[in-house]
Amino acid sequence: MRLTRLDTARIRAARQVIDPVFLDTPLYRCEALEADLGCAVSVKLETANPVRSFKARGTEVVASRLAEHGPRAVACASAGNLGQALAWSGRGRGLDVTVVASRFATVAKLDRIRALGARLELVDGDHESARERAAAVARHEGIRLVEDSLDIETCEGAATIGLELVDAEPSFDAVLIALGGGALATGVGHVVKDLAPGTEVICVQPLGAPAMTRSWHSRRVVTTDSTDTIADGVAGRYPIPAVLDDLLLVADDALLVEEASIVAGMRMLLHHAGLVVEPSAALGVAALLENRDRFAGRRVVTVICGSNVDMDAYHRWVGTPSL
């Protein structure tokens, strides 16, 4: 494999600084999904932890290095999950954390960021507006800016999921990974291609937020003017060139899926697996629904990357009665 920015030895070392509560997450074959999907489906469950997403694997690496070498304050932009994770990791290491988010972000995610002790600043506009503001805050206050997917710690923390996947028995024919900024896809993809190169790495993004997927197919950065998807966790418009370079080296394909398939995937994960997930976490199942012939009879695994969802919206999408 040609070199990405990631390093497998550093990824193995990252496991030593990540709180064990985020490691060795459940991985199991979900036979109840298989009749509808036509393939052997396993799920890697990244939601049974204090922040209910995979993001803390990366923020644990960031926070551990800041705790050793400073500075003691840090800022990030977040659609919700990164902010929660950084707040959790920073609180445990005595760091001051500022999170900038769109005021239109999921309320449950924003409430949790506040509850974890971070300073939360809301901006008008979307996640890209939050990224601009977070950079300005970091410059003005002279503190560390954490840029998800660009900062290698976020990618290599996420990559520890890949270590756990390649150690699994039996092995998989394909790994389906939600694609947003790219930390999860490049991290897991790097490890899989390094240690299990015969396994396909397939990224999945909503049709309503296609910038990184279009960039992958074009082999150059492609931006979009807007996004229109319920999968807010992957709704970026401006791919980072260095992250795209990594993705081009580790991904075998990048797929776009319809909103209806995302909702159907969420519904299937609830009814067949008992899992309440946010839309981004259902992208892998959505891809299986839309590409049954491609995956027929194969052994696939999808990373269930988060479960931070507004429950009123969830009930509207999935059709279950509100409590």
CSV table of C-alpha atoms in Angstrom, one decimal:
chain,number,residue,atom,x,y,z
A,1,MET,CA,0.0,0.0,0.0
A,2,ARG,CA,1.2,3.5,-0.8
A,3,LEU,CA,1.8,5.7,2.2
A,4,THR,CA,-1.0,7.6,3.8
A,5,ARG,CA,-0.5,10.1,6.6
A,6,LEU,CA,-1.4,7.4,9.1
A,7,ASP,CA,1.0,4.9,10.7
A,8,THR,CA,0.0,1.5,11.9
A,9,ALA,CA,2.5,1.4,14.7
A,10,ARG,CA,1.2,4.8,16.0
A,11,ILE,CA,-2.4,3.4,15.7
A,12,ARG,CA,-1.4,0.4,17.9
A,13,ALA,CA,0.2,2.8,20.4
A,14,ALA,CA,-3.0,4.9,20.4
A,15,ARG,CA,-4.8,2.0,22.1
A,16,GLN,CA,-2.6,2.6,25.1
A,17,VAL,CA,-4.0,6.1,25.8
A,18,ILE,CA,-7.6,5.6,24.9
A,19,ASP,CA,-9.9,4.9,27.9
A,20,PRO,CA,-10.8,1.1,27.7
A,21,VAL,CA,-14.5,2.0,27.8
A,22,PHE,CA,-14.2,3.0,24.2
A,23,LEU,CA,-12.1,-0.1,23.0
A,24,ASP,CA,-13.0,-3.6,22.0
A,25,THR,CA,-16.6,-2.7,21.2
A,26,PRO,CA,-19.2,-5.3,20.4
A,27,LEU,CA,-18.8,-7.0,17.0
A,28,TYR,CA,-21.3,-9.7,16.1
A,29,ARG,CA,-23.2,-11.2,13.2
A,30,CYS,CA,-26.8,-10.0,13.0
A,31,GLU,CA,-28.6,-12.8,11.4
A,32,ALA,CA,-32.0,-11.1,11.7
A,33,LEU,CA,-30.9,-8.5,9.1
A,34,GLU,CA,-29.7,-11.1,6.5
A,35,ALA,CA,-33.0,-12.2,5.1
A,36,ASP,CA,-33.8,-8.7,3.8
A,37,LEU,CA,-30.2,-7.9,2.8
A,38,GLY,CA,-29.1,-11.2,1.2
A,39,CYS,CA,-25.7,-11.3,2.7
A,40,ALA,CA,-23.9,-12.2,6.0
A,41,VAL,CA,-24.1,-9.0,8.0
A,42,SER,CA,-22.0,-8.1,11.1
A,43,VAL,CA,-22.2,-4.9,13.0
A,44,LYS,CA,-19.4,-3.1,14.9
A,45,LEU,CA,-21.2,-1.2,17.6
A,46,GLU,CA,-19.6,2.1,18.5
A,47,THR,CA,-22.6,3.4,20.5
A,48,ALA,CA,-22.3,1.6,23.9
A,49,ASN,CA,-20.0,4.2,25.5
A,50,PRO,CA,-20.3,7.4,27.4
A,51,VAL,CA,-20.6,9.6,24.3
A,52,ARG,CA,-22.5,7.2,22.1
A,53,SER,CA,-20.2,7.4,19.1
A,54,PHE,CA,-16.8,6.4,17.8
A,55,LYS,CA,-15.4,10.0,18.1
A,56,ALA,CA,-13.9,9.6,21.6
A,57,ARG,CA,-11.3,7.2,20.2
A,58,GLY,CA,-9.8,10.2,18.4
A,59,THR,CA,-10.3,12.8,21.1
A,60,GLU,CA,-8.7,10.5,23.7
A,61,VAL,CA,-5.5,10.6,21.7
A,62,VAL,CA,-5.8,14.4,21.2
A,63,ALA,CA,-6.5,15.1,24.9
A,64,SER,CA,-3.8,12.7,26.1
A,65,ARG,CA,-1.1,14.5,24.1
A,66,LEU,CA,-2.4,18.0,25.1
A,67,ALA,CA,-2.3,16.9,28.8
A,68,GLU,CA,1.4,16.0,28.4
A,69,HIS,CA,2.6,18.8,26.2
A,70,GLY,CA,-0.1,21.6,26.3
A,71,PRO,CA,-1.7,23.9,25.6
A,72,ARG,CA,-4.4,23.2,28.3
A,73,ALA,CA,-7.2,24.7,26.2
A,74,VAL,CA,-8.7,23.5,22.9
A,75,ALA,CA,-11.5,24.4,20.5
A,76,CYS,CA,-13.3,22.5,17.8
A,77,ALA,CA,-16.2,22.8,15.4
A,78,SER,CA,-18.7,20.0,15.7
A,79,ALA,CA,-22.1,18.8,14.4
A,80,GLY,CA,-22.4,17.3,17.8
A,81,ASN,CA,-20.5,14.0,18.2
A,82,LEU,CA,-17.0,15.4,18.1
A,83,GLY,CA,-17.9,18.1,20.6
A,84,GLN,CA,-19.3,15.6,23.1
A,85,ALA,CA,-16.2,13.4,22.7
A,86,LEU,CA,-13.7,16.3,23.1
A,87,ALA,CA,-15.7,17.6,26.1
A,88,TRP,CA,-15.6,14.1,27.7
A,89,SER,CA,-11.9,13.6,27.0
A,90,GLY,CA,-10.9,17.1,28.0
A,91,ARG,CA,-12.8,17.0,31.3
A,92,GLY,CA,-11.0,13.9,32.4
A,93,ARG,CA,-7.6,15.6,31.7
A,94,GLY,CA,-8.3,19.1,33.1
A,95,LEU,CA,-8.5,20.8,29.7
A,96,ASP,CA,-10.7,23.8,28.9
A,97,VAL,CA,-12.9,22.9,25.9
A,98,THR,CA,-14.7,25.2,23.5
A,99,VAL,CA,-17.1,23.7,21.0
A,100,VAL,CA,-18.6,25.8,18.1
A,101,ALA,CA,-21.7,24.4,16.5
A,102,SER,CA,-24.5,25.4,14.2
A,103,ARG,CA,-27.5,26.5,16.1
A,104,PHE,CA,-29.5,24.2,13.9
A,105,ALA,CA,-27.6,21.1,15.1
A,106,THR,CA,-29.4,18.3,16.9
A,107,VAL,CA,-30.6,19.7,20.3
A,108,ALA,CA,-29.8,16.5,22.1
A,109,LYS,CA,-26.2,16.7,21.0
A,110,LEU,CA,-25.9,20.3,22.0
A,111,ASP,CA,-27.4,19.7,25.4
A,112,ARG,CA,-24.9,16.9,26.0
A,113,ILE,CA,-22.0,19.1,25.1
A,114,ARG,CA,-23.1,21.6,27.8
A,115,ALA,CA,-23.7,18.8,30.3
A,116,LEU,CA,-20.1,17.6,29.8
A,117,GLY,CA,-18.8,21.0,30.9
A,118,ALA,CA,-17.6,22.4,27.6
A,119,ARG,CA,-18.2,26.0,26.6
A,120,LEU,CA,-20.6,26.0,23.7
A,121,GLU,CA,-20.8,28.7,21.1
A,122,LEU,CA,-23.6,28.6,18.4
A,123,VAL,CA,-23.4,30.2,15.0
A,124,ASP,CA,-25.9,30.8,12.2
A,125,GLY,CA,-25.3,28.7,9.1
A,126,ASP,CA,-24.1,25.1,8.8
A,127,HIS,CA,-21.1,23.1,9.9
A,128,GLU,CA,-18.8,25.0,7.6
A,129,SER,CA,-19.7,28.2,9.3
A,130,ALA,CA,-18.9,26.6,12.6
A,131,ARG,CA,-15.5,25.5,11.3
A,132,GLU,CA,-14.6,29.1,10.3
A,133,ARG,CA,-15.7,30.4,13.7
A,134,ALA,CA,-13.8,27.7,15.7
A,135,ALA,CA,-10.6,28.6,13.7
A,136,ALA,CA,-11.1,32.3,14.6
A,137,VAL,CA,-11.6,31.5,18.3
A,138,ALA,CA,-8.5,29.4,18.4
A,139,ARG,CA,-6.4,32.1,16.7
A,140,HIS,CA,-7.8,34.8,19.0
A,141,GLU,CA,-7.3,32.9,22.2
A,142,GLY,CA,-4.1,31.2,21.2
A,143,ILE,CA,-5.4,27.7,21.9
A,144,ARG,CA,-5.3,24.4,20.0
A,145,LEU,CA,-7.7,23.9,17.2
A,146,VAL,CA,-8.8,20.3,16.7
A,147,GLU,CA,-9.9,19.8,13.1
A,148,ASP,CA,-11.6,16.5,12.7
A,149,SER,CA,-10.1,14.3,9.9
A,150,LEU,CA,-7.3,16.8,9.3
A,151,ASP,CA,-5.7,16.2,12.7
A,152,ILE,CA,-4.0,12.9,12.4
A,153,GLU,CA,-5.0,11.9,16.0
A,154,THR,CA,-8.7,11.9,15.1
A,155,CYS,CA,-7.9,9.5,12.2
A,156,GLU,CA,-5.6,7.2,14.1
A,157,GLY,CA,-7.9,7.0,17.1
A,158,ALA,CA,-10.7,6.0,14.7
A,159,ALA,CA,-8.3,3.5,13.1
A,160,THR,CA,-8.2,1.4,16.3
A,161,ILE,CA,-11.6,0.2,15.1
A,162,GLY,CA,-9.8,-1.3,12.1
A,163,LEU,CA,-7.4,-3.2,14.4
A,164,GLU,CA,-10.4,-4.8,16.1
A,165,LEU,CA,-12.0,-5.7,12.8
A,166,VAL,CA,-9.0,-7.3,11.2
A,167,ASP,CA,-8.5,-9.5,14.3
A,168,ALA,CA,-12.0,-10.8,14.0
A,169,GLU,CA,-12.7,-14.4,12.9
A,170,PRO,CA,-13.9,-15.1,10.3
A,171,SER,CA,-12.6,-12.3,8.2
A,172,PHE,CA,-14.9,-10.0,6.1
A,173,ASP,CA,-15.2,-9.5,2.3
A,174,ALA,CA,-16.2,-5.9,2.7
A,175,VAL,CA,-16.3,-3.1,5.3
A,176,LEU,CA,-18.9,-0.4,4.9
A,177,ILE,CA,-18.0,2.9,6.5
A,178,ALA,CA,-19.9,6.1,6.9
A,179,LEU,CA,-18.1,8.9,5.0
A,180,GLY,CA,-18.2,12.5,6.2
A,181,GLY,CA,-15.0,14.4,6.9
A,182,GLY,CA,-13.1,11.2,6.5
A,183,ALA,CA,-11.5,10.3,9.8
A,184,LEU,CA,-13.4,7.1,10.2
A,185,ALA,CA,-13.1,6.0,6.6
A,186,THR,CA,-9.4,6.8,6.3
A,187,GLY,CA,-8.5,5.4,9.7
A,188,VAL,CA,-10.3,2.1,9.3
A,189,GLY,CA,-9.4,2.0,5.7
A,190,HIS,CA,-5.7,2.4,6.4
A,191,VAL,CA,-5.6,-0.5,8.8
A,192,VAL,CA,-7.7,-2.8,6.7
A,193,LYS,CA,-5.6,-2.2,3.6
A,194,ASP,CA,-2.4,-2.6,5.5
A,195,LEU,CA,-3.3,-5.7,7.4
A,196,ALA,CA,-6.1,-7.3,5.4
A,197,PRO,CA,-5.7,-6.0,1.8
A,198,GLY,CA,-8.1,-8.4,0.3
A,199,THR,CA,-11.0,-6.8,2.1
A,200,GLU,CA,-13.0,-4.2,0.2
A,201,VAL,CA,-13.2,-0.8,1.9
A,202,ILE,CA,-16.5,0.9,0.8
A,203,CYS,CA,-17.5,4.4,1.9
A,204,VAL,CA,-21.1,5.5,2.0
A,205,GLN,CA,-22.4,9.0,2.0
A,206,PRO,CA,-25.9,10.6,1.6
A,207,LEU,CA,-26.9,11.8,-1.9
A,208,GLY,CA,-27.8,15.0,-0.2
A,209,ALA,CA,-24.3,15.6,1.1
A,210,PRO,CA,-22.0,14.2,-1.6
A,211,ALA,CA,-18.9,16.3,-1.6
A,212,MET,CA,-16.4,13.8,-0.4
A,213,THR,CA,-17.8,11.0,-2.6
A,214,ARG,CA,-17.8,13.2,-5.7
A,215,SER,CA,-14.2,14.2,-4.8
A,216,TRP,CA,-13.2,10.6,-4.5
A,217,HIS,CA,-14.6,9.7,-7.9
A,218,SER,CA,-13.1,12.9,-9.5
A,219,ARG,CA,-9.8,12.4,-7.7
A,220,ARG,CA,-9.8,16.1,-6.8
A,221,VAL,CA,-11.6,18.2,-4.3
A,222,VAL,CA,-15.3,18.9,-5.3
A,223,THR,CA,-17.3,21.3,-3.1
A,224,THR,CA,-21.0,21.8,-2.8
A,225,ASP,CA,-23.1,24.9,-2.1
A,226,SER,CA,-25.4,23.2,0.4
A,227,THR,CA,-26.4,19.9,1.9
A,228,ASP,CA,-29.8,18.4,2.3
A,229,THR,CA,-29.8,15.2,4.5
A,230,ILE,CA,-31.0,14.0,7.8
A,231,ALA,CA,-27.5,12.5,8.3
A,232,ASP,CA,-26.1,15.7,9.9
A,233,GLY,CA,-23.0,13.9,11.2
A,234,VAL,CA,-21.6,13.6,7.6
A,235,ALA,CA,-23.0,16.7,6.0
A,236,GLY,CA,-19.8,18.6,5.1
A,237,ARG,CA,-19.4,20.7,2.0
A,238,TYR,CA,-15.6,21.3,1.8
A,239,PRO,CA,-13.4,18.2,1.7
A,240,ILE,CA,-10.0,18.6,3.1
A,241,PRO,CA,-7.3,17.9,0.4
A,242,ALA,CA,-5.0,15.9,2.6
A,243,VAL,CA,-7.8,13.7,3.8
A,244,LEU,CA,-9.0,13.1,0.3
A,245,ASP,CA,-5.4,12.0,-0.6
A,246,ASP,CA,-5.6,9.4,2.1
A,247,LEU,CA,-9.0,8.3,1.1
A,248,LEU,CA,-7.9,7.8,-2.5
A,249,LEU,CA,-5.3,5.3,-1.2
A,250,VAL,CA,-7.5,3.2,1.0
A,251,ALA,CA,-11.1,3.2,-0.4
A,252,ASP,CA,-12.1,0.8,-3.0
A,253,ASP,CA,-15.4,2.5,-3.7
A,254,ALA,CA,-17.6,5.4,-2.5
A,255,LEU,CA,-21.4,5.1,-2.8
A,256,LEU,CA,-24.2,7.6,-2.5
A,257,VAL,CA,-27.5,6.5,-1.0
A,258,GLU,CA,-31.0,8.0,-0.9
A,259,GLU,CA,-32.7,9.5,2.2
A,260,ALA,CA,-35.4,6.8,2.0
A,261,SER,CA,-32.8,4.1,2.2
A,262,ILE,CA,-31.2,5.8,5.3
A,263,VAL,CA,-34.6,5.8,7.0
A,264,ALA,CA,-35.2,2.2,6.0
A,265,GLY,CA,-31.8,1.3,7.4
A,266,MET,CA,-32.6,3.0,10.7
A,267,ARG,CA,-35.9,1.1,10.8
A,268,MET,CA,-34.3,-2.2,10.1
A,269,LEU,CA,-31.6,-1.7,12.8
A,270,LEU,CA,-34.4,-0.9,15.3
A,271,HIS,CA,-36.7,-3.8,14.4
A,272,HIS,CA,-34.2,-6.5,13.6
A,273,ALA,CA,-31.3,-5.6,15.9
A,274,GLY,CA,-32.9,-3.5,18.6
A,275,LEU,CA,-30.6,-0.6,17.9
A,276,VAL,CA,-31.6,3.0,18.0
A,277,VAL,CA,-29.1,4.8,15.7
A,278,GLU,CA,-28.6,8.2,14.2
A,279,PRO,CA,-28.9,8.5,10.4
A,280,SER,CA,-25.1,8.4,9.8
A,281,ALA,CA,-24.9,5.0,11.5
A,282,ALA,CA,-27.4,3.5,9.1
A,283,LEU,CA,-25.5,4.4,5.9
A,284,GLY,CA,-23.9,1.0,5.6
A,285,VAL,CA,-27.3,-0.8,5.8
A,286,ALA,CA,-28.7,1.7,3.3
A,287,ALA,CA,-25.9,0.8,0.9
A,288,LEU,CA,-26.7,-2.9,1.3
A,289,LEU,CA,-30.4,-2.2,0.5
A,290,GLU,CA,-29.6,-0.3,-2.7
A,291,ASN,CA,-26.9,-2.8,-3.9
A,292,ARG,CA,-28.3,-6.2,-3.0
A,293,ASP,CA,-26.8,-7.9,-6.1
A,294,ARG,CA,-23.3,-6.5,-5.5
A,295,PHE,CA,-23.2,-7.9,-1.9
A,296,ALA,CA,-25.3,-11.1,-2.4
A,297,GLY,CA,-23.8,-14.0,-0.5
A,298,ARG,CA,-20.8,-12.0,0.8
A,299,ARG,CA,-19.6,-11.4,4.4
A,300,VAL,CA,-19.8,-7.7,5.2
A,301,VAL,CA,-19.5,-5.6,8.3
A,302,THR,CA,-20.8,-2.1,8.9
A,303,VAL,CA,-19.7,0.3,11.6
A,304,ILE,CA,-22.6,1.6,13.7
A,305,CYS,CA,-20.9,4.9,14.3
A,306,GLY,CA,-23.3,6.8,16.6
A,307,SER,CA,-26.6,6.9,18.3
A,308,ASN,CA,-27.0,10.6,19.3
A,309,VAL,CA,-30.3,11.4,17.7
A,310,ASP,CA,-33.2,13.7,18.5
A,311,MET,CA,-35.9,11.3,19.6
A,312,ASP,CA,-38.8,13.3,18.3
A,313,ALA,CA,-37.2,13.4,14.9
A,314,TYR,CA,-36.3,9.7,15.2
A,315,HIS,CA,-39.9,8.7,15.9
A,316,ARG,CA,-41.0,10.8,12.8
A,317,TRP,CA,-38.5,9.0,10.6
A,318,VAL,CA,-38.9,5.5,11.9
A,319,GLY,CA,-42.6,5.6,12.6
A,320,THR,CA,-42.6,4.6,16.2
A,321,PRO,CA,-44.8,6.3,18.8
A,322,SER,CA,-43.2,9.1,20.8
A,323,LEU,CA,-42.8,8.4,24.5
